[in-house]
Amino acid sequence: MPPEEAGARRQETYDMSRLRSSSLEIKEKGTEFLRDQLDAAQKELKLKDEECVRLSHVRNQLELELEELTASLFEEAHKMVREANVKQAAAEKQLKEAQGKIDVLQAEVSALKTLVLTSTPSSPNRQLHPQLLSPGSSRPRGHTRNKSASGALQLQTEPLPTDAATNREDRELDSVLFAEFLSWKEKPGLDRSSAFISRVFREDIGPCLSFTCSKLSQSVQRAVENNSLTIEPVAMLSLPTVKDIESGAPNKCALSGMSRPCRHRIKLGDKENYYYISPSSRARITAVCNFFTYIRYIQQGLVRQEVQQMFWEVMRLRREMSVAKLGYFLTEES
């Protein structure tokens, strides 16, 4: 082989070798570039997967919170509807009770106006104060009913048999009692922190409503104070119920425990039980109710009298409680 041809072949072989080497180098670089691209893509994909997982957790949490909020809103709505229904029923009940009390109060105001206009200490109405009637005059029969929610009855004391010359009643104002009354009159109420009210409870109301059955006596006093006691006549021919027998009987007073004809019975507030009471117990309860009624009139500003006239009326009511406590009362017989 000529030297020229051999050199050309060697040169060709060398060129082919270089070409293969360059191709391998390019292939390796391309592979490395693609591997880098793949790694970058895998990292980016992993980040996107993590972001998707995080967003999925956020979505699940929001859905859970939305469900809880919806349930809470529905529960609150149902609660509001129930409360509204209860309030509506209570309001309707109070409206009916208020309408009934309005009728009672209108009757009381009319009676009070008649009392104020027709009877004063200086010129008393003898029909309202039968103890001022002369011995030869006839007095009204029975008790005068005070149309109040408590069913209180006006107690009338028996006129004592005295000579016509000494039938005039003298009185002298007690400065201590009057001062306590004036202090109470500035801010009238039934709070026992007042010296006036505290004295009346201690000296008059407590003893007057102190019966043998102490537990029932306390309940009666609370009902009288709350103006929720009812007194009603009893039909003597009607048979007592089981509850009535447990709370006394037509021939036994539930308060005193003594065997007496009981023509009236009492009911305390909204309770269903009735208690039979004797005329003496009824007179004592009535005397206290009359006192509370007049005190409430003053508290509501319905009494249009001078302070001294109010004071003497209060003293008269206190005397009635004392007289009733001693056992004096009027019967419904002539």
PDB file of C-alpha atoms in Angstrom, residues 27-286:
ATOM      1  CA  LYS A  27     -24.276  12.228  24.684  1.00  0.00           C
ATOM      2  CA  GLU A  28     -22.955  12.249  28.230  1.00  0.00           C
ATOM      3  CA  LYS A  29     -23.512  16.008  28.542  1.00  0.00           C
ATOM      4  CA  GLY A  30     -27.024  15.660  27.092  1.00  0.00           C
ATOM      5  CA  THR A  31     -27.766  12.833  29.502  1.00  0.00           C
ATOM      6  CA  GLU A  32     -26.477  14.886  32.417  1.00  0.00           C
ATOM      7  CA  PHE A  33     -28.577  17.896  31.329  1.00  0.00           C
ATOM      8  CA  LEU A  34     -31.672  15.757  30.989  1.00  0.00           C
ATOM      9  CA  ARG A  35     -30.998  14.213  34.402  1.00  0.00           C
ATOM     10  CA  ASP A  36     -30.708  17.674  35.904  1.00  0.00           C
ATOM     11  CA  GLN A  37     -33.960  18.676  34.214  1.00  0.00           C
ATOM     12  CA  LEU A  38     -35.630  15.510  35.511  1.00  0.00           C
ATOM     13  CA  ASP A  39     -34.414  16.167  39.056  1.00  0.00           C
ATOM     14  CA  ALA A  40     -35.677  19.744  38.900  1.00  0.00           C
ATOM     15  CA  ALA A  41     -39.037  18.556  37.545  1.00  0.00           C
ATOM     16  CA  GLN A  42     -39.304  15.906  40.273  1.00  0.00           C
ATOM     17  CA  LYS A  43     -38.518  18.501  42.962  1.00  0.00           C
ATOM     18  CA  GLU A  44     -41.106  20.873  41.519  1.00  0.00           C
ATOM     19  CA  LEU A  45     -43.643  18.040  41.330  1.00  0.00           C
ATOM     20  CA  LYS A  46     -42.942  17.108  44.946  1.00  0.00           C
ATOM     21  CA  LEU A  47     -43.471  20.694  46.018  1.00  0.00           C
ATOM     22  CA  LYS A  48     -46.740  20.799  44.098  1.00  0.00           C
ATOM     23  CA  ASP A  49     -47.815  17.545  45.751  1.00  0.00           C
ATOM     24  CA  GLU A  50     -47.067  18.978  49.185  1.00  0.00           C
ATOM     25  CA  GLU A  51     -49.003  22.124  48.286  1.00  0.00           C
ATOM     26  CA  CYS A  52     -51.932  19.995  47.119  1.00  0.00           C
ATOM     27  CA  VAL A  53     -51.898  18.047  50.392  1.00  0.00           C
ATOM     28  CA  ARG A  54     -51.797  21.294  52.402  1.00  0.00           C
ATOM     29  CA  LEU A  55     -54.654  22.783  50.397  1.00  0.00           C
ATOM     30  CA  SER A  56     -56.621  19.555  50.817  1.00  0.00           C
ATOM     31  CA  HIS A  57     -56.191  19.808  54.622  1.00  0.00           C
ATOM     32  CA  VAL A  58     -57.293  23.444  54.510  1.00  0.00           C
ATOM     33  CA  ARG A  59     -60.338  22.496  52.447  1.00  0.00           C
ATOM     34  CA  ASN A  60     -61.288  19.685  54.851  1.00  0.00           C
ATOM     35  CA  GLN A  61     -60.889  22.002  57.843  1.00  0.00           C
ATOM     36  CA  LEU A  62     -63.017  24.686  56.204  1.00  0.00           C
ATOM     37  CA  GLU A  63     -65.704  22.138  55.339  1.00  0.00           C
ATOM     38  CA  LEU A  64     -65.698  20.888  58.946  1.00  0.00           C
ATOM     39  CA  GLU A  65     -65.929  24.427  60.324  1.00  0.00           C
ATOM     40  CA  LEU A  66     -68.716  25.223  57.861  1.00  0.00           C
ATOM     41  CA  GLU A  67     -70.680  22.165  58.972  1.00  0.00           C
ATOM     42  CA  GLU A  68     -70.216  23.063  62.647  1.00  0.00           C
ATOM     43  CA  LEU A  69     -71.224  26.663  61.950  1.00  0.00           C
ATOM     44  CA  THR A  70     -74.325  25.544  60.037  1.00  0.00           C
ATOM     45  CA  ALA A  71     -75.329  23.175  62.828  1.00  0.00           C
ATOM     46  CA  SER A  72     -74.739  25.894  65.413  1.00  0.00           C
ATOM     47  CA  LEU A  73     -76.805  28.393  63.419  1.00  0.00           C
ATOM     48  CA  PHE A  74     -79.685  25.927  63.083  1.00  0.00           C
ATOM     49  CA  GLU A  75     -79.513  25.107  66.786  1.00  0.00           C
ATOM     50  CA  GLU A  76     -79.462  28.793  67.695  1.00  0.00           C
ATOM     51  CA  ALA A  77     -82.373  29.453  65.343  1.00  0.00           C
ATOM     52  CA  HIS A  78     -84.422  26.649  66.912  1.00  0.00           C
ATOM     53  CA  LYS A  79     -83.517  27.938  70.371  1.00  0.00           C
ATOM     54  CA  MET A  80     -84.610  31.461  69.459  1.00  0.00           C
ATOM     55  CA  VAL A  81     -87.892  30.113  68.068  1.00  0.00           C
ATOM     56  CA  ARG A  82     -88.527  28.118  71.251  1.00  0.00           C
ATOM     57  CA  GLU A  83     -87.719  31.128  73.455  1.00  0.00           C
ATOM     58  CA  ALA A  84     -89.954  33.328  71.313  1.00  0.00           C
ATOM     59  CA  ASN A  85     -92.824  30.852  71.657  1.00  0.00           C
ATOM     60  CA  VAL A  86     -92.317  30.635  75.429  1.00  0.00           C
ATOM     61  CA  LYS A  87     -92.169  34.432  75.744  1.00  0.00           C
ATOM     62  CA  GLN A  88     -95.274  34.789  73.598  1.00  0.00           C
ATOM     63  CA  ALA A  89     -97.180  32.324  75.763  1.00  0.00           C
ATOM     64  CA  ALA A  90     -95.977  34.080  78.922  1.00  0.00           C
ATOM     65  CA  ALA A  91     -96.900  37.476  77.474  1.00  0.00           C
ATOM     66  CA  GLU A  92    -100.387  36.258  76.577  1.00  0.00           C
ATOM     67  CA  LYS A  93    -100.807  34.860  80.093  1.00  0.00           C
ATOM     68  CA  GLN A  94     -99.584  38.114  81.652  1.00  0.00           C
ATOM     69  CA  LEU A  95    -101.937  40.061  79.386  1.00  0.00           C
ATOM     70  CA  LYS A  96    -104.918  38.043  80.602  1.00  0.00           C
ATOM     71  CA  GLU A  97    -103.816  38.450  84.213  1.00  0.00           C
ATOM     72  CA  ALA A  98    -103.235  42.174  83.692  1.00  0.00           C
ATOM     73  CA  GLN A  99    -106.698  42.612  82.200  1.00  0.00           C
ATOM     74  CA  GLY A 100    -108.174  40.880  85.232  1.00  0.00           C
ATOM     75  CA  LYS A 101    -106.105  43.025  87.610  1.00  0.00           C
ATOM     76  CA  ILE A 102    -107.141  46.177  85.773  1.00  0.00           C
ATOM     77  CA  ASP A 103    -110.774  45.385  86.486  1.00  0.00           C
ATOM     78  CA  VAL A 104    -109.928  44.730  90.135  1.00  0.00           C
ATOM     79  CA  LEU A 105    -107.869  47.927  90.425  1.00  0.00           C
ATOM     80  CA  GLN A 106    -110.633  49.988  88.834  1.00  0.00           C
ATOM     81  CA  ALA A 107    -113.039  48.666  91.434  1.00  0.00           C
ATOM     82  CA  GLU A 108    -110.509  49.404  94.187  1.00  0.00           C
ATOM     83  CA  VAL A 109    -109.943  52.952  92.924  1.00  0.00           C
ATOM     84  CA  SER A 110    -113.679  53.570  92.842  1.00  0.00           C
ATOM     85  CA  ALA A 111    -114.025  52.222  96.376  1.00  0.00           C
ATOM     86  CA  LEU A 112    -111.063  54.295  97.550  1.00  0.00           C
ATOM     87  CA  LYS A 113    -112.443  57.470  95.976  1.00  0.00           C
ATOM     88  CA  THR A 114    -115.691  56.857  97.780  1.00  0.00           C
ATOM     89  CA  LEU A 115    -113.796  56.287 101.015  1.00  0.00           C
ATOM     90  CA  VAL A 116    -111.668  59.435 100.607  1.00  0.00           C
ATOM     91  CA  LEU A 117    -114.547  61.640  99.517  1.00  0.00           C
ATOM     92  CA  THR A 118    -117.082  60.473 102.060  1.00  0.00           C
ATOM     93  CA  SER A 119    -114.989  59.675 105.132  1.00  0.00           C
ATOM     94  CA  THR A 120    -112.349  61.749 106.898  1.00  0.00           C
ATOM     95  CA  PRO A 121    -111.254  61.778 110.528  1.00  0.00           C
ATOM     96  CA  SER A 122    -112.969  65.116 111.035  1.00  0.00           C
ATOM     97  CA  SER A 123    -116.173  63.989 109.294  1.00  0.00           C
ATOM     98  CA  PRO A 124    -116.299  60.180 109.219  1.00  0.00           C
ATOM     99  CA  ASN A 125    -118.802  58.242 107.188  1.00  0.00           C
ATOM    100  CA  ARG A 126    -120.866  56.302 109.719  1.00  0.00           C
ATOM    101  CA  GLN A 127    -121.723  53.620 107.174  1.00  0.00           C
ATOM    102  CA  LEU A 128    -118.011  52.897 106.766  1.00  0.00           C
ATOM    103  CA  HIS A 129    -117.360  53.114 110.527  1.00  0.00           C
ATOM    104  CA  PRO A 130    -120.261  51.314 112.269  1.00  0.00           C
ATOM    105  CA  GLN A 131    -118.561  51.652 115.657  1.00  0.00           C
ATOM    106  CA  LEU A 132    -119.546  55.353 115.520  1.00  0.00           C
ATOM    107  CA  LEU A 133    -123.236  54.547 115.316  1.00  0.00           C
ATOM    108  CA  SER A 134    -125.284  55.365 118.348  1.00  0.00           C
ATOM    109  CA  PRO A 135    -126.361  52.417 120.545  1.00  0.00           C
ATOM    110  CA  GLY A 136    -129.919  52.636 119.250  1.00  0.00           C
ATOM    111  CA  SER A 137    -128.896  52.649 115.583  1.00  0.00           C
ATOM    112  CA  SER A 138    -128.727  49.519 113.517  1.00  0.00           C
ATOM    113  CA  ARG A 139    -125.406  48.501 112.009  1.00  0.00           C
ATOM    114  CA  PRO A 140    -124.820  46.806 108.654  1.00  0.00           C
ATOM    115  CA  ARG A 141    -124.872  43.063 108.698  1.00  0.00           C
ATOM    116  CA  GLY A 142    -121.925  40.892 107.800  1.00  0.00           C
ATOM    117  CA  HIS A 143    -118.469  41.836 106.581  1.00  0.00           C
ATOM    118  CA  THR A 144    -117.618  44.406 103.980  1.00  0.00           C
ATOM    119  CA  ARG A 145    -115.606  42.809 101.173  1.00  0.00           C
ATOM    120  CA  ASN A 146    -112.527  44.622 100.003  1.00  0.00           C
ATOM    121  CA  LYS A 147    -112.316  43.997  96.245  1.00  0.00           C
ATOM    122  CA  SER A 148    -108.616  43.261  96.103  1.00  0.00           C
ATOM    123  CA  ALA A 149    -106.709  40.417  94.496  1.00  0.00           C
ATOM    124  CA  SER A 150    -106.071  38.899  97.908  1.00  0.00           C
ATOM    125  CA  GLY A 151    -109.774  38.591  98.657  1.00  0.00           C
ATOM    126  CA  ALA A 152    -109.384  40.606 101.847  1.00  0.00           C
ATOM    127  CA  LEU A 153    -112.485  41.534 103.809  1.00  0.00           C
ATOM    128  CA  GLN A 154    -113.046  44.705 105.743  1.00  0.00           C
ATOM    129  CA  LEU A 155    -113.061  43.880 109.461  1.00  0.00           C
ATOM    130  CA  GLN A 156    -115.416  45.872 111.619  1.00  0.00           C
ATOM    131  CA  THR A 157    -114.900  46.024 115.333  1.00  0.00           C
ATOM    132  CA  GLU A 158    -117.847  45.631 117.679  1.00  0.00           C
ATOM    133  CA  PRO A 159    -118.876  48.899 119.340  1.00  0.00           C
ATOM    134  CA  LEU A 160    -118.354  48.660 123.056  1.00  0.00           C
ATOM    135  CA  PRO A 161    -121.438  49.367 125.164  1.00  0.00           C
ATOM    136  CA  THR A 162    -120.762  52.739 126.768  1.00  0.00           C
ATOM    137  CA  ASP A 163    -122.808  55.648 127.988  1.00  0.00           C
ATOM    138  CA  ALA A 164    -123.870  58.221 125.417  1.00  0.00           C
ATOM    139  CA  ALA A 165    -121.920  60.893 127.295  1.00  0.00           C
ATOM    140  CA  THR A 166    -118.658  58.928 127.108  1.00  0.00           C
ATOM    141  CA  ASN A 167    -119.118  57.529 123.591  1.00  0.00           C
ATOM    142  CA  ARG A 168    -116.694  60.076 122.136  1.00  0.00           C
ATOM    143  CA  GLU A 169    -113.274  58.607 121.360  1.00  0.00           C
ATOM    144  CA  ASP A 170    -110.257  60.739 122.268  1.00  0.00           C
ATOM    145  CA  ARG A 171    -106.845  60.198 120.755  1.00  0.00           C
ATOM    146  CA  GLU A 172    -103.388  61.663 121.103  1.00  0.00           C
ATOM    147  CA  LEU A 173    -100.678  61.530 118.460  1.00  0.00           C
ATOM    148  CA  ASP A 174     -97.531  59.625 119.477  1.00  0.00           C
ATOM    149  CA  SER A 175     -94.469  61.566 118.325  1.00  0.00           C
ATOM    150  CA  VAL A 176     -92.259  58.480 117.869  1.00  0.00           C
ATOM    151  CA  LEU A 177     -94.819  56.598 115.792  1.00  0.00           C
ATOM    152  CA  PHE A 178     -95.644  59.697 113.763  1.00  0.00           C
ATOM    153  CA  ALA A 179     -91.950  60.390 113.064  1.00  0.00           C
ATOM    154  CA  GLU A 180     -91.463  56.823 111.867  1.00  0.00           C
ATOM    155  CA  PHE A 181     -94.538  57.126 109.655  1.00  0.00           C
ATOM    156  CA  LEU A 182     -93.312  60.414 108.167  1.00  0.00           C
ATOM    157  CA  SER A 183     -89.924  58.870 107.418  1.00  0.00           C
ATOM    158  CA  TRP A 184     -91.616  55.941 105.688  1.00  0.00           C
ATOM    159  CA  LYS A 185     -94.020  58.239 103.810  1.00  0.00           C
ATOM    160  CA  GLU A 186     -91.092  59.910 102.012  1.00  0.00           C
ATOM    161  CA  LYS A 187     -90.300  56.577 100.327  1.00  0.00           C
ATOM    162  CA  PRO A 188     -93.238  54.205 100.911  1.00  0.00           C
ATOM    163  CA  GLY A 189     -92.718  50.489 100.449  1.00  0.00           C
ATOM    164  CA  LEU A 190     -92.842  47.136 102.211  1.00  0.00           C
ATOM    165  CA  ASP A 191     -89.133  46.918 102.972  1.00  0.00           C
ATOM    166  CA  ARG A 192     -88.626  45.881 106.584  1.00  0.00           C
ATOM    167  CA  SER A 193     -85.536  48.066 106.846  1.00  0.00           C
ATOM    168  CA  SER A 194     -87.998  50.908 107.502  1.00  0.00           C
ATOM    169  CA  ALA A 195     -88.556  51.455 111.212  1.00  0.00           C
ATOM    170  CA  PHE A 196     -92.296  51.945 110.620  1.00  0.00           C
ATOM    171  CA  ILE A 197     -92.791  48.732 108.604  1.00  0.00           C
ATOM    172  CA  SER A 198     -90.501  46.781 110.928  1.00  0.00           C
ATOM    173  CA  ARG A 199     -92.535  47.885 113.956  1.00  0.00           C
ATOM    174  CA  VAL A 200     -95.854  46.947 112.323  1.00  0.00           C
ATOM    175  CA  PHE A 201     -94.533  43.502 111.366  1.00  0.00           C
ATOM    176  CA  ARG A 202     -93.136  42.968 114.857  1.00  0.00           C
ATOM    177  CA  GLU A 203     -96.038  44.317 116.914  1.00  0.00           C
ATOM    178  CA  ASP A 204     -99.087  43.668 114.726  1.00  0.00           C
ATOM    179  CA  ILE A 205     -98.704  41.501 111.623  1.00  0.00           C
ATOM    180  CA  GLY A 206     -96.502  38.817 113.186  1.00  0.00           C
ATOM    181  CA  PRO A 207     -98.707  38.261 116.265  1.00  0.00           C
ATOM    182  CA  CYS A 208    -101.929  38.533 114.239  1.00  0.00           C
ATOM    183  CA  LEU A 209    -100.831  35.826 111.772  1.00  0.00           C
ATOM    184  CA  SER A 210     -99.240  33.591 114.400  1.00  0.00           C
ATOM    185  CA  PHE A 211    -101.347  30.426 114.538  1.00  0.00           C
ATOM    186  CA  THR A 212    -100.880  26.962 115.968  1.00  0.00           C
ATOM    187  CA  CYS A 213     -99.793  25.605 112.589  1.00  0.00           C
ATOM    188  CA  SER A 214     -96.622  27.684 112.298  1.00  0.00           C
ATOM    189  CA  LYS A 215     -95.567  26.393 108.860  1.00  0.00           C
ATOM    190  CA  LEU A 216     -98.914  27.246 107.283  1.00  0.00           C
ATOM    191  CA  SER A 217     -98.928  30.574 109.168  1.00  0.00           C
ATOM    192  CA  GLN A 218     -95.638  31.550 107.513  1.00  0.00           C
ATOM    193  CA  SER A 219     -97.008  30.591 104.092  1.00  0.00           C
ATOM    194  CA  VAL A 220    -100.129  32.674 104.740  1.00  0.00           C
ATOM    195  CA  GLN A 221     -98.036  35.687 105.762  1.00  0.00           C
ATOM    196  CA  ARG A 222     -95.910  35.415 102.610  1.00  0.00           C
ATOM    197  CA  ALA A 223     -99.030  35.159 100.452  1.00  0.00           C
ATOM    198  CA  VAL A 224    -100.568  38.216 102.128  1.00  0.00           C
ATOM    199  CA  GLU A 225     -97.351  40.191 101.620  1.00  0.00           C
ATOM    200  CA  ASN A 226     -97.226  39.130  97.942  1.00  0.00           C
ATOM    201  CA  ASN A 227    -100.925  39.945  97.490  1.00  0.00           C
ATOM    202  CA  SER A 228    -101.558  36.397  96.245  1.00  0.00           C
ATOM    203  CA  LEU A 229    -103.929  35.040  98.910  1.00  0.00           C
ATOM    204  CA  THR A 230    -107.542  34.254  98.045  1.00  0.00           C
ATOM    205  CA  ILE A 231    -110.451  33.888 100.484  1.00  0.00           C
ATOM    206  CA  GLU A 232    -113.704  32.428  99.246  1.00  0.00           C
ATOM    207  CA  PRO A 233    -116.903  31.206 100.916  1.00  0.00           C
ATOM    208  CA  VAL A 234    -117.581  27.493 101.105  1.00  0.00           C
ATOM    209  CA  ALA A 235    -120.871  25.814 100.281  1.00  0.00           C
ATOM    210  CA  MET A 236    -121.535  23.880 103.462  1.00  0.00           C
ATOM    211  CA  LEU A 237    -123.451  21.144 101.648  1.00  0.00           C
ATOM    212  CA  SER A 238    -120.582  20.324  99.281  1.00  0.00           C
ATOM    213  CA  LEU A 239    -118.416  17.338 100.132  1.00  0.00           C
ATOM    214  CA  PRO A 240    -114.734  18.035 100.771  1.00  0.00           C
ATOM    215  CA  THR A 241    -112.113  16.562  98.466  1.00  0.00           C
ATOM    216  CA  VAL A 242    -109.156  14.463  99.604  1.00  0.00           C
ATOM    217  CA  LYS A 243    -106.825  17.479  99.420  1.00  0.00           C
ATOM    218  CA  ASP A 244    -109.305  19.536 101.427  1.00  0.00           C
ATOM    219  CA  ILE A 245    -109.460  16.899 104.144  1.00  0.00           C
ATOM    220  CA  GLU A 246    -105.667  16.901 104.393  1.00  0.00           C
ATOM    221  CA  SER A 247    -105.733  20.685 104.765  1.00  0.00           C
ATOM    222  CA  GLY A 248    -108.430  20.901 107.392  1.00  0.00           C
ATOM    223  CA  ALA A 249    -112.138  20.246 107.115  1.00  0.00           C
ATOM    224  CA  PRO A 250    -115.400  22.247 107.235  1.00  0.00           C
ATOM    225  CA  ASN A 251    -115.481  21.586 110.985  1.00  0.00           C
ATOM    226  CA  LYS A 252    -111.779  22.067 111.744  1.00  0.00           C
ATOM    227  CA  CYS A 253    -109.631  25.148 111.152  1.00  0.00           C
ATOM    228  CA  ALA A 254    -106.384  24.375 109.286  1.00  0.00           C
ATOM    229  CA  LEU A 255    -104.599  27.280 110.997  1.00  0.00           C
ATOM    230  CA  SER A 256    -105.677  26.984 114.625  1.00  0.00           C
ATOM    231  CA  GLY A 257    -106.354  23.247 114.586  1.00  0.00           C
ATOM    232  CA  MET A 258    -109.516  23.852 116.619  1.00  0.00           C
ATOM    233  CA  SER A 259    -112.915  22.356 115.859  1.00  0.00           C
ATOM    234  CA  ARG A 260    -114.926  25.260 114.527  1.00  0.00           C
ATOM    235  CA  PRO A 261    -117.478  25.680 111.702  1.00  0.00           C
ATOM    236  CA  CYS A 262    -115.413  26.822 108.715  1.00  0.00           C
ATOM    237  CA  ARG A 263    -117.474  28.800 106.236  1.00  0.00           C
ATOM    238  CA  HIS A 264    -114.470  30.044 104.271  1.00  0.00           C
ATOM    239  CA  ARG A 265    -111.336  28.601 102.776  1.00  0.00           C
ATOM    240  CA  ILE A 266    -108.075  30.132 101.549  1.00  0.00           C
ATOM    241  CA  LYS A 267    -105.796  29.465  98.609  1.00  0.00           C
ATOM    242  CA  LEU A 268    -102.119  30.476  98.559  1.00  0.00           C
ATOM    243  CA  GLY A 269    -100.958  31.862  95.215  1.00  0.00           C
ATOM    244  CA  ASP A 270    -101.130  29.412  92.306  1.00  0.00           C
ATOM    245  CA  LYS A 271    -101.216  26.329  94.532  1.00  0.00           C
ATOM    246  CA  GLU A 272    -104.164  23.985  94.111  1.00  0.00           C
ATOM    247  CA  ASN A 273    -104.670  23.187  97.800  1.00  0.00           C
ATOM    248  CA  TYR A 274    -107.439  24.875  99.756  1.00  0.00           C
ATOM    249  CA  TYR A 275    -107.391  25.337 103.541  1.00  0.00           C
ATOM    250  CA  TYR A 276    -110.552  25.669 105.593  1.00  0.00           C
ATOM    251  CA  ILE A 277    -110.416  28.454 108.171  1.00  0.00           C
ATOM    252  CA  SER A 278    -112.620  29.469 111.078  1.00  0.00           C
ATOM    253  CA  PRO A 279    -114.300  32.911 111.303  1.00  0.00           C
ATOM    254  CA  SER A 280    -111.692  34.039 113.843  1.00  0.00           C
ATOM    255  CA  SER A 281    -108.780  33.067 111.580  1.00  0.00           C
ATOM    256  CA  ARG A 282    -110.521  34.709 108.656  1.00  0.00           C
ATOM    257  CA  ALA A 283    -110.962  37.944 110.644  1.00  0.00           C
ATOM    258  CA  ARG A 284    -107.251  37.991 111.550  1.00  0.00           C
ATOM    259  CA  ILE A 285    -106.170  37.436 107.937  1.00  0.00           C
ATOM    260  CA  THR A 286    -108.655  40.045 106.767  1.00  0.00           C
TER     261      THR A 286
END
